[in-house]
JSON list of C-alpha atoms in Angstrom, two decimals:
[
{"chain": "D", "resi": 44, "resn": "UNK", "atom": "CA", "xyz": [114.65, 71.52, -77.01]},
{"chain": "D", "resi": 45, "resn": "UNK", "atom": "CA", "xyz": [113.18, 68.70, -75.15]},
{"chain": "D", "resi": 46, "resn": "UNK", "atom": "CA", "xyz": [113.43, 65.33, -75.44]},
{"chain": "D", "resi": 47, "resn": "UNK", "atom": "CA", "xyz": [110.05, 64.70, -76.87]},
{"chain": "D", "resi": 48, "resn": "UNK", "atom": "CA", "xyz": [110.82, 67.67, -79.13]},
{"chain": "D", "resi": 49, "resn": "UNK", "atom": "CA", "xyz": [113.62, 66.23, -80.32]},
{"chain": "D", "resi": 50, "resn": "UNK", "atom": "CA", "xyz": [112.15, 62.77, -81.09]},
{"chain": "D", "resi": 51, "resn": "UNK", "atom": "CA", "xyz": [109.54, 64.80, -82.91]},
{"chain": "D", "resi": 52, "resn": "UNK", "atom": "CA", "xyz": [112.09, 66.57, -85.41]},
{"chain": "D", "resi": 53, "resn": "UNK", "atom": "CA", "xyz": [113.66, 63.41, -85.47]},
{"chain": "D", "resi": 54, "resn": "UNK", "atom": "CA", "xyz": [110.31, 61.46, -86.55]},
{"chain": "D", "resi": 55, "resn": "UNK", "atom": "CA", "xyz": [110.35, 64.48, -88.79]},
{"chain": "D", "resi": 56, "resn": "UNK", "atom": "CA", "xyz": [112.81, 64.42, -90.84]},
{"chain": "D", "resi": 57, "resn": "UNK", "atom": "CA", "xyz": [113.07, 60.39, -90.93]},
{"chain": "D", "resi": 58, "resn": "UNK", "atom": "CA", "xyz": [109.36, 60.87, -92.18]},
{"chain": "D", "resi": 59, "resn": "UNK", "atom": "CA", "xyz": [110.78, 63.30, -95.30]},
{"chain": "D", "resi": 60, "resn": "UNK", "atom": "CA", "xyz": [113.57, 61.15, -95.77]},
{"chain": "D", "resi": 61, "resn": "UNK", "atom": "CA", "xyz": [111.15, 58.29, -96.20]},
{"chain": "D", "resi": 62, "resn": "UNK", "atom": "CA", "xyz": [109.16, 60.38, -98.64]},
{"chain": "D", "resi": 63, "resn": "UNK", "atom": "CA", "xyz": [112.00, 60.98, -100.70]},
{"chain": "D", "resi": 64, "resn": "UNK", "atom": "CA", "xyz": [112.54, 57.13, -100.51]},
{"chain": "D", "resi": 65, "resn": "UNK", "atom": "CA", "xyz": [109.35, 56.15, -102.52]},
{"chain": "D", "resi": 66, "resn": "UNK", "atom": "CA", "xyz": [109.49, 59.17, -104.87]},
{"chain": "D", "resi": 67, "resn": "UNK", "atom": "CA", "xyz": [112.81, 58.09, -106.16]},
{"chain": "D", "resi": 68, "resn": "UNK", "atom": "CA", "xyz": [111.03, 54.62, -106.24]},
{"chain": "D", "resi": 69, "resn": "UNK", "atom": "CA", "xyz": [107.99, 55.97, -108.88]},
{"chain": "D", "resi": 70, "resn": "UNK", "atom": "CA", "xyz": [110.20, 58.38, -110.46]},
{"chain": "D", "resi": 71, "resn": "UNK", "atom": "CA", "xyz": [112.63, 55.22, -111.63]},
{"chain": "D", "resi": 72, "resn": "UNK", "atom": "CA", "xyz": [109.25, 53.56, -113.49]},
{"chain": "D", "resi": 73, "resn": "UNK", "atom": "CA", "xyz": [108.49, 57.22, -114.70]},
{"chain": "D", "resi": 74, "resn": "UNK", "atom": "CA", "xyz": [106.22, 58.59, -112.71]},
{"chain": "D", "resi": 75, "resn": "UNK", "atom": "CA", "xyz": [106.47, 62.38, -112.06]},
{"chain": "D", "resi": 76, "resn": "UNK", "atom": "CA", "xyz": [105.69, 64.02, -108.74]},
{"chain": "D", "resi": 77, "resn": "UNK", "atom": "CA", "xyz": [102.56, 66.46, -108.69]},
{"chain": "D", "resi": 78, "resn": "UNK", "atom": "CA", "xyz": [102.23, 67.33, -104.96]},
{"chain": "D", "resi": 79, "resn": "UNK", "atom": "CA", "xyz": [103.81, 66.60, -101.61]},
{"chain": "D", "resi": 80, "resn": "UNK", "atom": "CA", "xyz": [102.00, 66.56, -98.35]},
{"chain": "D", "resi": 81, "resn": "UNK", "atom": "CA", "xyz": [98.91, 68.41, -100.05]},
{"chain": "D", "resi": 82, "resn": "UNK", "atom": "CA", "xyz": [96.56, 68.65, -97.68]},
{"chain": "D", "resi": 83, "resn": "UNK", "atom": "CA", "xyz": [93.05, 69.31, -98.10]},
{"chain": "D", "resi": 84, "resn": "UNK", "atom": "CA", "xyz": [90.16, 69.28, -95.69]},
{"chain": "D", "resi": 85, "resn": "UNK", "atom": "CA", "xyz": [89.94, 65.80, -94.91]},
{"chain": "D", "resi": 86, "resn": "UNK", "atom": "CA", "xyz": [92.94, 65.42, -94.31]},
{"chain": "D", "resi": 87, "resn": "UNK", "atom": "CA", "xyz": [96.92, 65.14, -96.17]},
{"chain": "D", "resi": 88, "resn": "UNK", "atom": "CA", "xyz": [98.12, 63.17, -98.52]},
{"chain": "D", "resi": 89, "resn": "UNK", "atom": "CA", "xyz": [102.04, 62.16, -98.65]},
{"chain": "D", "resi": 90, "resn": "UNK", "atom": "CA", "xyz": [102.70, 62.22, -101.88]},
{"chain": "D", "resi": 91, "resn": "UNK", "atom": "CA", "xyz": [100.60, 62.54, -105.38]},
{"chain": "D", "resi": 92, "resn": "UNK", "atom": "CA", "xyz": [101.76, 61.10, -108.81]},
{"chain": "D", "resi": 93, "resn": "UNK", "atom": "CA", "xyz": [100.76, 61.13, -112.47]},
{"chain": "D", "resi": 94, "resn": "UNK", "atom": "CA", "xyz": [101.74, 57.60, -113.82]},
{"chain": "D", "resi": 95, "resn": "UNK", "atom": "CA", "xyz": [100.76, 57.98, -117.46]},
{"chain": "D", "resi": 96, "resn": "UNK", "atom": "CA", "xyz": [97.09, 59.13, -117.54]},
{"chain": "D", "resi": 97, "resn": "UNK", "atom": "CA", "xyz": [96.56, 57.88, -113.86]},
{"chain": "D", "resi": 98, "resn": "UNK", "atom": "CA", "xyz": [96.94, 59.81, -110.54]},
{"chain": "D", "resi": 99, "resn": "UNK", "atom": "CA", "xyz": [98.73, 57.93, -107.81]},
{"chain": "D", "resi": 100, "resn": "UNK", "atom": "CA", "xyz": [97.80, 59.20, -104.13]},
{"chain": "D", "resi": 101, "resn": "UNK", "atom": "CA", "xyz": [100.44, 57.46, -101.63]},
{"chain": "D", "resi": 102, "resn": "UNK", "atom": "CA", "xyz": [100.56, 56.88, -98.19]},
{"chain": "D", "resi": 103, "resn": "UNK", "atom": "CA", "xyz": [103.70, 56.75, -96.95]},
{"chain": "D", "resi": 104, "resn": "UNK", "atom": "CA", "xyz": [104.47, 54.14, -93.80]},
{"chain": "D", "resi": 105, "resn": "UNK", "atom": "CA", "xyz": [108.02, 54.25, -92.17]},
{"chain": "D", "resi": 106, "resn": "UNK", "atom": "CA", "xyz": [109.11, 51.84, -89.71]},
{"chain": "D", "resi": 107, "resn": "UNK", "atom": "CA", "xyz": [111.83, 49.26, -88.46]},
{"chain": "D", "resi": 108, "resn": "UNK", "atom": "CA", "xyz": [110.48, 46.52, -90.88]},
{"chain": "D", "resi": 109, "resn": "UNK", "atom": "CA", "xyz": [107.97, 46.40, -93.48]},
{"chain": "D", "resi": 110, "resn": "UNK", "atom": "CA", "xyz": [105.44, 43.76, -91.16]},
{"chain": "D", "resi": 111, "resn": "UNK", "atom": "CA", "xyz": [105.06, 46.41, -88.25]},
{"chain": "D", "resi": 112, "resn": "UNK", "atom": "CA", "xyz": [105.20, 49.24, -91.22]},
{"chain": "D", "resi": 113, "resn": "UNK", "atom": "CA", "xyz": [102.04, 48.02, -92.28]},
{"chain": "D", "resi": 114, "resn": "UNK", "atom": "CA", "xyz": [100.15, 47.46, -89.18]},
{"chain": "D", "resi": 115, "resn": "UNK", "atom": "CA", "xyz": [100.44, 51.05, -88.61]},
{"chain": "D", "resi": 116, "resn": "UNK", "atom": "CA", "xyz": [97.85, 51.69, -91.26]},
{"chain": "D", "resi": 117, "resn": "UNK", "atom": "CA", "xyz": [94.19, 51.71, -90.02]},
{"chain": "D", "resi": 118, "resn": "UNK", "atom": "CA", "xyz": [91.24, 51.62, -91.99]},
{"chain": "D", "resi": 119, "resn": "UNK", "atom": "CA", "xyz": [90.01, 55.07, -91.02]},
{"chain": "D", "resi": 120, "resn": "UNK", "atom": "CA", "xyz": [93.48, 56.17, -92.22]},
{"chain": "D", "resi": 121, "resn": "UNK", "atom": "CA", "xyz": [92.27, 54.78, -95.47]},
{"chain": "D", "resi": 122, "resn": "UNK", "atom": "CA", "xyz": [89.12, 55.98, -95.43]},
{"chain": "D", "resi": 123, "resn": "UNK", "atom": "CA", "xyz": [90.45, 59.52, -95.09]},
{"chain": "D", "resi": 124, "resn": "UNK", "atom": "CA", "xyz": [93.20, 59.17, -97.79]},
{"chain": "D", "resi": 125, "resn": "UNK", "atom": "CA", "xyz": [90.31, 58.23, -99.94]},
{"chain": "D", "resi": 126, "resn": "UNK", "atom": "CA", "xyz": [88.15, 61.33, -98.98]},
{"chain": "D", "resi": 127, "resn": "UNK", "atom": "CA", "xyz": [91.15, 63.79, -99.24]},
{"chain": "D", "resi": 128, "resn": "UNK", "atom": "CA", "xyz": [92.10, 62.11, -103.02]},
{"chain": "D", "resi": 129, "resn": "UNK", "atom": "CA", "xyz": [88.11, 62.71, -103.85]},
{"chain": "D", "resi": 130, "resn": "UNK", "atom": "CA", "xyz": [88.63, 65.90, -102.98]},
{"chain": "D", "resi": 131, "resn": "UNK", "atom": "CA", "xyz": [91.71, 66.22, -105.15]},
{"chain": "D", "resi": 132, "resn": "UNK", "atom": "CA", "xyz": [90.58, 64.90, -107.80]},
{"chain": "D", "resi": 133, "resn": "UNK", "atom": "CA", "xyz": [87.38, 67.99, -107.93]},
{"chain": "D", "resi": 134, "resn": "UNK", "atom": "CA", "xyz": [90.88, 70.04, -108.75]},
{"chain": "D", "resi": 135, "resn": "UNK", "atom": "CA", "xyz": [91.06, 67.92, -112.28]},
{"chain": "D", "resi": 136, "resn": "UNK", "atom": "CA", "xyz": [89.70, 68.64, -115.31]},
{"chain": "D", "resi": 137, "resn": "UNK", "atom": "CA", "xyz": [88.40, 65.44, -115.65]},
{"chain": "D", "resi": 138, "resn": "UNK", "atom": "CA", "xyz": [87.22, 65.10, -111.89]},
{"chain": "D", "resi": 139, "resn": "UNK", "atom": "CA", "xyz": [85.90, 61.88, -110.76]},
{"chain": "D", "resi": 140, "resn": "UNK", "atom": "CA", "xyz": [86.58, 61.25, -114.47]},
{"chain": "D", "resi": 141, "resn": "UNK", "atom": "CA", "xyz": [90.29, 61.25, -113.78]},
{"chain": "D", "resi": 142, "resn": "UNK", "atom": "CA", "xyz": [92.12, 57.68, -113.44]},
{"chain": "D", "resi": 143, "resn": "UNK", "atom": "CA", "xyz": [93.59, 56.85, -110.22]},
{"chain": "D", "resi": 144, "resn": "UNK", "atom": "CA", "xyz": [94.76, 54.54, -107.36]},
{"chain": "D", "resi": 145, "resn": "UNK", "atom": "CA", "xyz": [95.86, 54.93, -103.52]},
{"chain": "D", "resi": 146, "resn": "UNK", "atom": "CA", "xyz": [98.99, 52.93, -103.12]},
{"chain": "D", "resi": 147, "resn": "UNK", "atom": "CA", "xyz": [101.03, 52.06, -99.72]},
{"chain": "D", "resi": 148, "resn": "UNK", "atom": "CA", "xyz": [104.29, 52.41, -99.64]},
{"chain": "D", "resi": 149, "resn": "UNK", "atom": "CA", "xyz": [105.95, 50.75, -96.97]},
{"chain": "D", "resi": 150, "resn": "UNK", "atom": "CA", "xyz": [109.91, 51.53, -95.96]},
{"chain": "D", "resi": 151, "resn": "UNK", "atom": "CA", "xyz": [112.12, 49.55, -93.38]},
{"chain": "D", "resi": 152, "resn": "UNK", "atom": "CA", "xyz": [114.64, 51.12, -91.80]},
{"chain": "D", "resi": 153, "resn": "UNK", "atom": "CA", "xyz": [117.51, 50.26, -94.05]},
{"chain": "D", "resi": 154, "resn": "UNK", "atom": "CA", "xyz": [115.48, 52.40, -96.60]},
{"chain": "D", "resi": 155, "resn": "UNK", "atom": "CA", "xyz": [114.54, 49.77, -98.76]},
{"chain": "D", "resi": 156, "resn": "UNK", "atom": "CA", "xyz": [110.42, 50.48, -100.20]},
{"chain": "D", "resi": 157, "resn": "UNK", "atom": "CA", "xyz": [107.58, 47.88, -100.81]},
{"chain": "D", "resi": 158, "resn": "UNK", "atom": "CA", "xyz": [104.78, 49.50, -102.64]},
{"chain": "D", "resi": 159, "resn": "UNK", "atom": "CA", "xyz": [101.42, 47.88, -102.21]},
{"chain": "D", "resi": 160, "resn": "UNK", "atom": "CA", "xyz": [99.65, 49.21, -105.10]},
{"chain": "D", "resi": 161, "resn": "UNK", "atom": "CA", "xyz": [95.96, 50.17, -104.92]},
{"chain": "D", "resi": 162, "resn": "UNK", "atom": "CA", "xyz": [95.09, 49.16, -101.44]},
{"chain": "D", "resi": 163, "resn": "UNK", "atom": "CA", "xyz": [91.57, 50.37, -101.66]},
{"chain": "D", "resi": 164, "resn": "UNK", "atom": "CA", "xyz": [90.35, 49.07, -104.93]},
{"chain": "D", "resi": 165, "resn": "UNK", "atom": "CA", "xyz": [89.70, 52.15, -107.03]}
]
């Protein structure tokens, strides 16, 4: 493989193993996994929770610290995490109905995770 192809399985896997990261951070406060990397026309979402009666769509950020972590998230990213959770959501029985939040979760690269809960105010 090539250099860039190896940076890109590298980016990769340090992207699942990031994943895994904040999973293990909403499954300790009992939240249980529903989907990973569902993706949907407008676009993919990391990971999707149910924390008690609410749905938890996260956006998973990995980088050296949690500052530059966070800078890497634009607003059209947002905009599309919202569109692709709306779109989840139509999979509910209670649809639009159905509680819910988009969280951030940032990790550095010792692994540790800072959730910013409900970025966009839903």
């Amino acid at each position: 493989p090539t250099a860039a192809q190896q940076r890109g399985l590298a980016n990769y896997h340090a992207g699942l193993a990031a994943e895994d990261s904040v999973e293990c951070e909403y499954a300790g406060s009992g939240a249980v996994l529903l989907e990973r990397r569902w993706r949907g026309a407008a676009g993919e979402i990391d990971l999707i929770l149910r924390d008690g009666d609410e749905l938890v769509f996260v956006e998973v950020k990995k980088s050296k610290c949690f500052a530059r972590a966070a800078e890497s998230l634009s607003q059209r990213q947002l905009a599309r995490i919202s569109l692709a959770a709306e779109e989840y959501l139509g999979t509910q029985t209670r649809g639009a109905l159905t509680p819910m939040r988009v969280d951030v979760a940032l990790t550095n690269a010792a692994g540790e995770v800072d959730i910013l809960r409900n970025v966009t105010g839903f």
